[in-house]
mmCIF file of C-alpha atoms in Angstrom:
data_model
loop_
_atom_site.group_PDB
_atom_site.id
_atom_site.type_symbol
_atom_site.label_atom_id
_atom_site.label_comp_id
_atom_site.label_asym_id
_atom_site.label_seq_id
_atom_site.Cartn_x
_atom_site.Cartn_y
_atom_site.Cartn_z
ATOM 1 C CA MET R 686 0.000 0.000 0.000
ATOM 2 C CA ALA R 687 0.964 3.626 -0.253
ATOM 3 C CA ILE R 688 -0.133 7.130 0.606
ATOM 4 C CA GLU R 689 0.253 10.047 -1.757
ATOM 5 C CA VAL R 690 1.114 13.480 -0.411
ATOM 6 C CA ASN R 691 1.799 16.499 -2.632
ATOM 7 C CA GLY R 692 2.513 14.255 -5.590
ATOM 8 C CA LYS R 693 5.008 12.142 -3.628
ATOM 9 C CA THR R 694 4.268 8.490 -2.869
ATOM 10 C CA TYR R 695 5.080 6.958 0.511
ATOM 11 C CA GLU R 696 5.045 3.217 0.993
ATOM 12 C CA THR R 697 2.930 1.939 3.897
ATOM 13 C CA ASP R 698 2.066 -1.446 5.395
ATOM 14 C CA GLU R 699 -1.407 -2.981 5.083
ATOM 15 C CA GLU R 700 -2.643 -0.946 8.061
ATOM 16 C CA GLY R 701 -1.374 2.363 6.787
ATOM 17 C CA TYR R 702 1.787 2.676 8.906
ATOM 18 C CA LEU R 703 4.762 4.121 7.050
ATOM 19 C CA ALA R 704 7.091 1.412 5.767
ATOM 20 C CA ASN R 705 10.167 3.559 6.273
ATOM 21 C CA LEU R 706 10.469 5.754 9.338
ATOM 22 C CA ASN R 707 12.957 8.043 7.599
ATOM 23 C CA ASP R 708 10.444 8.886 4.863
ATOM 24 C CA TRP R 709 8.373 10.851 7.338
ATOM 25 C CA GLU R 710 7.602 14.501 6.888
ATOM 26 C CA PRO R 711 5.052 16.623 8.760
ATOM 27 C CA GLU R 712 2.890 16.726 5.612
ATOM 28 C CA VAL R 713 2.510 12.940 5.852
ATOM 29 C CA ALA R 714 0.968 13.262 9.300
ATOM 30 C CA THR R 715 -1.358 15.993 8.094
ATOM 31 C CA ALA R 716 -2.484 13.866 5.149
ATOM 32 C CA MET R 717 -3.015 10.744 7.266
ATOM 33 C CA ALA R 718 -5.076 12.723 9.760
ATOM 34 C CA LYS R 719 -7.144 14.256 6.987
ATOM 35 C CA GLU R 720 -8.019 10.765 5.765
ATOM 36 C CA ASP R 721 -9.336 10.043 9.255
ATOM 37 C CA GLY R 722 -11.286 13.321 9.221
ATOM 38 C CA THR R 723 -9.004 15.027 11.748
ATOM 39 C CA GLU R 724 -7.282 18.356 11.521
ATOM 40 C CA LEU R 725 -4.077 18.360 13.546
ATOM 41 C CA SER R 726 -3.884 20.970 16.305
ATOM 42 C CA GLU R 727 -0.933 22.119 18.396
ATOM 43 C CA SER R 728 -1.921 19.510 20.979
ATOM 44 C CA HIS R 729 -1.799 16.715 18.403
ATOM 45 C CA TRP R 730 1.630 17.852 17.255
ATOM 46 C CA GLU R 731 2.895 17.897 20.811
ATOM 47 C CA VAL R 732 2.132 14.178 21.120
ATOM 48 C CA ILE R 733 3.389 13.325 17.626
ATOM 49 C CA ASN R 734 6.686 15.112 18.209
ATOM 50 C CA PHE R 735 6.999 13.503 21.613
ATOM 51 C CA LEU R 736 6.597 10.061 20.028
ATOM 52 C CA ARG R 737 9.231 10.760 17.400
ATOM 53 C CA GLU R 738 11.719 11.807 20.071
ATOM 54 C CA TYR R 739 10.806 8.801 22.185
ATOM 55 C CA TYR R 740 11.415 6.441 19.266
ATOM 56 C CA GLU R 741 14.676 8.148 18.409
ATOM 57 C CA GLU R 742 15.896 7.546 21.944
ATOM 58 C CA TYR R 743 14.468 4.108 22.762
ATOM 59 C CA GLN R 744 13.829 2.521 19.339
ATOM 60 C CA ILE R 745 10.346 1.478 20.337
ATOM 61 C CA ALA R 746 6.786 2.708 19.898
ATOM 62 C CA PRO R 747 5.446 2.655 23.460
ATOM 63 C CA ALA R 748 2.316 0.815 24.575
ATOM 64 C CA VAL R 749 -0.527 3.120 25.526
ATOM 65 C CA ARG R 750 -0.069 2.965 29.314
ATOM 66 C CA VAL R 751 3.642 3.637 28.929
ATOM 67 C CA LEU R 752 2.937 6.529 26.583
ATOM 68 C CA THR R 753 0.408 7.996 29.012
ATOM 69 C CA LYS R 754 2.886 7.873 31.867
ATOM 70 C CA ALA R 755 5.723 9.298 29.784
ATOM 71 C CA ILE R 756 3.565 12.158 28.475
ATOM 72 C CA GLY R 757 2.570 12.981 32.052
ATOM 73 C CA LYS R 758 6.184 13.219 33.034
ATOM 74 C CA LYS R 759 7.212 15.351 30.066
ATOM 75 C CA LEU R 760 4.168 17.531 29.386
ATOM 76 C CA GLY R 761 2.386 17.588 32.727
ATOM 77 C CA LYS R 762 -0.264 15.619 34.592
ATOM 78 C CA ASP R 763 -3.155 17.352 32.809
ATOM 79 C CA LYS R 764 -1.952 15.752 29.567
ATOM 80 C CA GLY R 765 -0.715 12.438 30.906
ATOM 81 C CA ASN R 766 -4.120 10.825 31.208
ATOM 82 C CA SER R 767 -6.255 8.619 28.983
ATOM 83 C CA LYS R 768 -9.117 11.105 28.745
ATOM 84 C CA TYR R 769 -6.971 13.865 27.276
ATOM 85 C CA LEU R 770 -5.149 11.530 24.888
ATOM 86 C CA TYR R 771 -8.270 9.709 23.712
ATOM 87 C CA GLU R 772 -9.961 13.027 22.965
ATOM 88 C CA LEU R 773 -7.056 13.890 20.686
ATOM 89 C CA PHE R 774 -6.707 10.418 19.201
ATOM 90 C CA PRO R 775 -10.054 8.612 19.412
ATOM 91 C CA TYR R 776 -8.736 5.527 17.554
ATOM 92 C CA GLY R 777 -6.337 4.886 20.435
ATOM 93 C CA PRO R 778 -3.582 7.346 21.350
ATOM 94 C CA ALA R 779 -0.703 4.929 20.860
ATOM 95 C CA LYS R 780 -1.938 3.409 17.631
ATOM 96 C CA GLN R 781 -3.182 6.548 15.921
ATOM 97 C CA ALA R 782 -0.478 8.944 17.081
ATOM 98 C CA CYS R 783 2.274 6.455 16.203
ATOM 99 C CA LYS R 784 0.822 6.142 12.739
ATOM 100 C CA TYR R 785 0.824 9.910 12.188
ATOM 101 C CA ALA R 786 4.348 10.075 13.601
ATOM 102 C CA GLY R 787 5.555 7.560 11.024
ATOM 103 C CA LEU R 788 6.415 4.975 13.695
ATOM 104 C CA PRO R 789 5.606 1.281 13.531
ATOM 105 C CA LYS R 790 2.525 0.022 15.323
ATOM 106 C CA PRO R 791 3.248 -0.216 19.060
ATOM 107 C CA THR R 792 4.550 -3.616 20.128
ATOM 108 C CA GLY R 793 1.735 -5.580 21.685
ATOM 109 C CA CYS R 794 -1.046 -3.777 19.840
ATOM 110 C CA VAL R 795 -3.304 -6.075 17.856
ATOM 111 C CA MET F 305 3.786 -22.250 44.838
ATOM 112 C CA GLU F 306 0.440 -20.534 45.444
ATOM 113 C CA ASN F 307 -0.781 -17.970 42.960
ATOM 114 C CA GLU F 308 -2.493 -14.780 43.960
ATOM 115 C CA GLY F 309 -5.338 -13.790 41.672
ATOM 116 C CA GLY F 310 -3.966 -15.698 38.706
ATOM 117 C CA ILE F 311 -0.592 -13.981 38.739
ATOM 118 C CA LYS F 312 2.141 -16.338 37.650
ATOM 119 C CA LYS F 313 5.880 -16.037 37.828
ATOM 120 C CA PHE F 314 7.370 -15.904 34.354
ATOM 121 C CA MET F 315 11.072 -16.021 33.669
ATOM 122 C CA TYR F 316 12.455 -15.364 30.211
ATOM 123 C CA VAL F 317 15.895 -16.921 29.838
ATOM 124 C CA ASN F 318 18.211 -15.342 27.266
ATOM 125 C CA ARG F 319 21.287 -17.313 26.285
ATOM 126 C CA LYS F 320 22.247 -16.072 22.831
ATOM 127 C CA ALA F 321 24.208 -13.127 21.454
ATOM 128 C CA PRO F 322 21.998 -10.169 20.469
ATOM 129 C CA TYR F 323 22.674 -10.368 16.746
ATOM 130 C CA GLY F 324 23.260 -13.231 14.332
ATOM 131 C CA THR F 325 20.040 -14.942 15.305
ATOM 132 C CA ILE F 326 16.590 -13.487 15.928
ATOM 133 C CA TYR F 327 16.256 -15.000 19.425
ATOM 134 C CA ALA F 328 17.200 -11.933 21.478
ATOM 135 C CA LEU F 329 14.865 -9.558 19.669
ATOM 136 C CA GLU F 330 12.037 -12.104 19.614
ATOM 137 C CA SER F 331 12.423 -12.670 23.333
ATOM 138 C CA LEU F 332 12.250 -8.923 23.976
ATOM 139 C CA GLU F 333 9.120 -8.597 21.856
ATOM 140 C CA VAL F 334 7.416 -11.450 23.705
ATOM 141 C CA VAL F 335 8.386 -9.836 27.014
ATOM 142 C CA LEU F 336 6.879 -6.489 25.960
ATOM 143 C CA ILE F 337 3.697 -8.068 24.657
ATOM 144 C CA GLY F 338 3.379 -10.238 27.764
ATOM 145 C CA ALA F 339 3.810 -7.167 29.977
ATOM 146 C CA ALA F 340 0.229 -6.180 29.180
ATOM 147 C CA PHE F 341 -1.004 -9.158 31.223
ATOM 148 C CA ASP F 342 0.291 -7.948 34.609
ATOM 149 C CA GLN F 343 2.257 -11.064 35.486
ATOM 150 C CA ASP F 344 5.324 -11.339 37.697
ATOM 151 C CA VAL F 345 8.043 -11.140 35.062
ATOM 152 C CA SER F 346 11.793 -11.536 35.319
ATOM 153 C CA LEU F 347 14.524 -11.881 32.719
ATOM 154 C CA ALA F 348 17.677 -13.944 33.022
ATOM 155 C CA PHE F 349 20.810 -13.424 30.957
ATOM 156 C CA LEU F 350 23.444 -16.097 30.779
ATOM 157 C CA ASP F 351 26.020 -17.543 28.393
ATOM 158 C CA ASP F 352 26.337 -15.217 25.355
ATOM 159 C CA GLY F 353 22.990 -13.731 26.393
ATOM 160 C CA VAL F 354 24.892 -11.357 28.692
ATOM 161 C CA TYR F 355 26.034 -9.489 25.562
ATOM 162 C CA GLN F 356 22.423 -8.426 24.984
ATOM 163 C CA LEU F 357 22.852 -5.891 27.778
ATOM 164 C CA ALA F 358 26.294 -4.689 26.710
ATOM 165 C CA LYS F 359 26.935 -0.940 26.595
ATOM 166 C CA GLY F 360 27.675 0.919 23.384
ATOM 167 C CA GLN F 361 26.305 -1.514 20.842
ATOM 168 C CA ASP F 362 26.801 -0.378 17.254
ATOM 169 C CA THR F 363 25.097 -2.351 14.501
ATOM 170 C CA LYS F 364 25.906 -0.124 11.517
ATOM 171 C CA GLY F 365 28.307 -2.677 10.063
ATOM 172 C CA ILE F 366 25.745 -5.482 9.991
ATOM 173 C CA GLY F 367 22.777 -3.462 8.771
ATOM 174 C CA MET F 368 20.532 -4.445 11.659
ATOM 175 C CA LYS F 369 18.579 -2.254 14.024
ATOM 176 C CA ASN F 370 20.349 -1.671 17.333
ATOM 177 C CA PHE F 371 17.517 -2.592 19.669
ATOM 178 C CA SER F 372 19.523 -2.369 22.883
ATOM 179 C CA PRO F 373 17.959 0.995 23.949
ATOM 180 C CA ILE F 374 14.660 -0.867 24.348
ATOM 181 C CA TYR F 375 15.953 -2.578 27.507
ATOM 182 C CA LYS F 376 15.964 0.856 29.147
ATOM 183 C CA VAL F 377 12.169 1.150 28.942
ATOM 184 C CA LEU F 378 11.451 -2.231 30.540
ATOM 185 C CA GLY F 379 10.976 -0.440 33.872
ATOM 186 C CA ASP F 380 8.093 1.539 32.372
ATOM 187 C CA TYR F 381 6.499 -1.816 31.543
ATOM 188 C CA ASP F 382 6.906 -2.823 35.216
ATOM 189 C CA ILE F 383 9.680 -5.250 34.395
ATOM 190 C CA ASN F 384 12.490 -4.588 36.833
ATOM 191 C CA LYS F 385 14.138 -7.925 37.579
ATOM 192 C CA LEU F 386 16.980 -8.489 35.148
ATOM 193 C CA TYR F 387 19.217 -11.253 36.495
ATOM 194 C CA VAL F 388 22.666 -11.584 34.960
ATOM 195 C CA GLU F 389 24.700 -14.668 35.733
ATOM 196 C CA LYS F 390 28.018 -13.829 37.335
ATOM 197 C CA GLU F 391 29.886 -16.829 35.914
ATOM 198 C CA SER F 392 28.827 -15.963 32.345
ATOM 199 C CA LEU F 393 30.096 -12.405 32.772
ATOM 200 C CA GLU F 394 33.399 -13.609 34.226
ATOM 201 C CA ALA F 395 33.947 -16.210 31.502
ATOM 202 C CA ARG F 396 33.737 -13.367 28.973
ATOM 203 C CA GLY F 397 35.915 -10.951 30.900
ATOM 204 C CA LEU F 398 32.946 -8.662 31.553
ATOM 205 C CA THR F 399 31.774 -6.850 34.666
ATOM 206 C CA LEU F 400 28.630 -4.933 35.582
ATOM 207 C CA ASP F 401 30.380 -1.792 34.250
ATOM 208 C CA ASP F 402 30.322 -3.229 30.734
ATOM 209 C CA LEU F 403 26.532 -3.404 30.788
ATOM 210 C CA GLN F 404 24.210 -0.496 30.123
ATOM 211 C CA GLU F 405 22.561 1.130 33.094
ATOM 212 C CA ILE F 406 18.928 0.089 33.326
ATOM 213 C CA MET F 407 16.808 1.769 35.986
ATOM 214 C CA TYR F 408 13.246 1.563 37.208
ATOM 215 C CA GLU F 409 11.162 3.713 39.531
ATOM 216 C CA ASP F 410 10.077 1.896 42.670
ATOM 217 C CA GLU F 411 6.466 2.885 43.324
ATOM 218 C CA ASP F 412 6.626 1.406 46.828
ATOM 219 C CA ASP F 413 9.568 3.642 47.690
ATOM 220 C CA ASP F 414 8.425 7.112 46.574
ATOM 221 C CA TRP F 415 9.372 6.417 42.926
ATOM 222 C CA GLU F 416 13.042 6.237 43.727
ATOM 223 C CA GLU F 417 15.193 5.193 40.782
ATOM 224 C CA LYS F 418 16.819 1.825 41.323
ATOM 225 C CA PRO F 419 18.912 -0.429 39.110
ATOM 226 C CA SER F 420 17.054 -3.303 37.415
ATOM 227 C CA ILE F 421 20.142 -5.409 36.733
ATOM 228 C CA ARG F 422 21.191 -7.798 39.482
ATOM 229 C CA VAL F 423 24.245 -9.970 39.111
ATOM 230 C CA VAL F 424 23.583 -13.414 40.597
ATOM 231 C CA SER F 425 25.610 -16.606 40.851
ATOM 232 C CA ALA F 426 24.651 -19.720 38.908
ATOM 233 C CA ALA F 427 23.441 -21.271 42.164
ATOM 234 C CA GLU F 428 21.227 -18.260 42.947
ATOM 235 C CA LEU F 429 19.863 -18.282 39.408
ATOM 236 C CA ARG F 430 19.046 -21.961 39.743
ATOM 237 C CA ASP F 431 17.026 -21.226 42.891
ATOM 238 C CA LEU F 432 15.238 -18.363 41.131
ATOM 239 C CA MET F 433 14.332 -20.657 38.230
ATOM 240 C CA ASP F 434 13.012 -23.161 40.711
ATOM 241 C CA GLU F 435 10.554 -20.544 42.059
ATOM 242 C CA GLN F 436 9.020 -19.859 38.645
ATOM 243 C CA ASP F 437 5.711 -21.113 37.339
ATOM 244 C CA ILE F 438 6.852 -20.725 33.766
ATOM 245 C CA VAL F 439 10.354 -20.551 32.302
ATOM 246 C CA LEU F 440 10.717 -19.616 28.640
ATOM 247 C CA SER F 441 14.097 -20.121 27.040
ATOM 248 C CA PHE F 442 15.393 -18.143 24.076
#
């Protein structure tokens, strides 16, 4: 599969996750979100950028409870909770945000 | 041994070098997936498995992903018992200083950071294995 953004084609897996992490550009996230009917706000970007940094450091897309805890630590308690994250990413904060961030699907997600 | 509320003691035993075979990475993936089930999990590293925790791994030359940073997040998955066999370290001329620092936050002790790696003798490791409900070898 593939996703087309501004005339450029990006290879994805069968669930729409980018095949190559290094292909990622912000426009890819915007396009993926648009397909899901979401417009990315500052708050979305905060999580997406956090995930990219997290992956850079630890080489893993975190499970949702780990992500929630880590966000709380980095961005504050008001953001490190399921309610806040699910409002931003209703398809599941780990799954959906990782996808927009160009990361693989979190380990352990089915 | 008696189980409380269906919690079992799982030990994942790692005996192979991190690269060259898929065992080390597969073991780590199973550990991370299994972490969702709230079991009592520990990891054991012996034989060439001790190299999985070695500091400063660089996989550029072999074109494989260096997955060693993942061990650092095990604490966030509530996995904080990483037993390393002393004899295996010694046989390879390694000490605790050659392994990466892996910490966890102890929620029963005001979230104090503590090391997850514990060096144990073969005899101690044998006793630990004996306590387990399930031992999975990789």
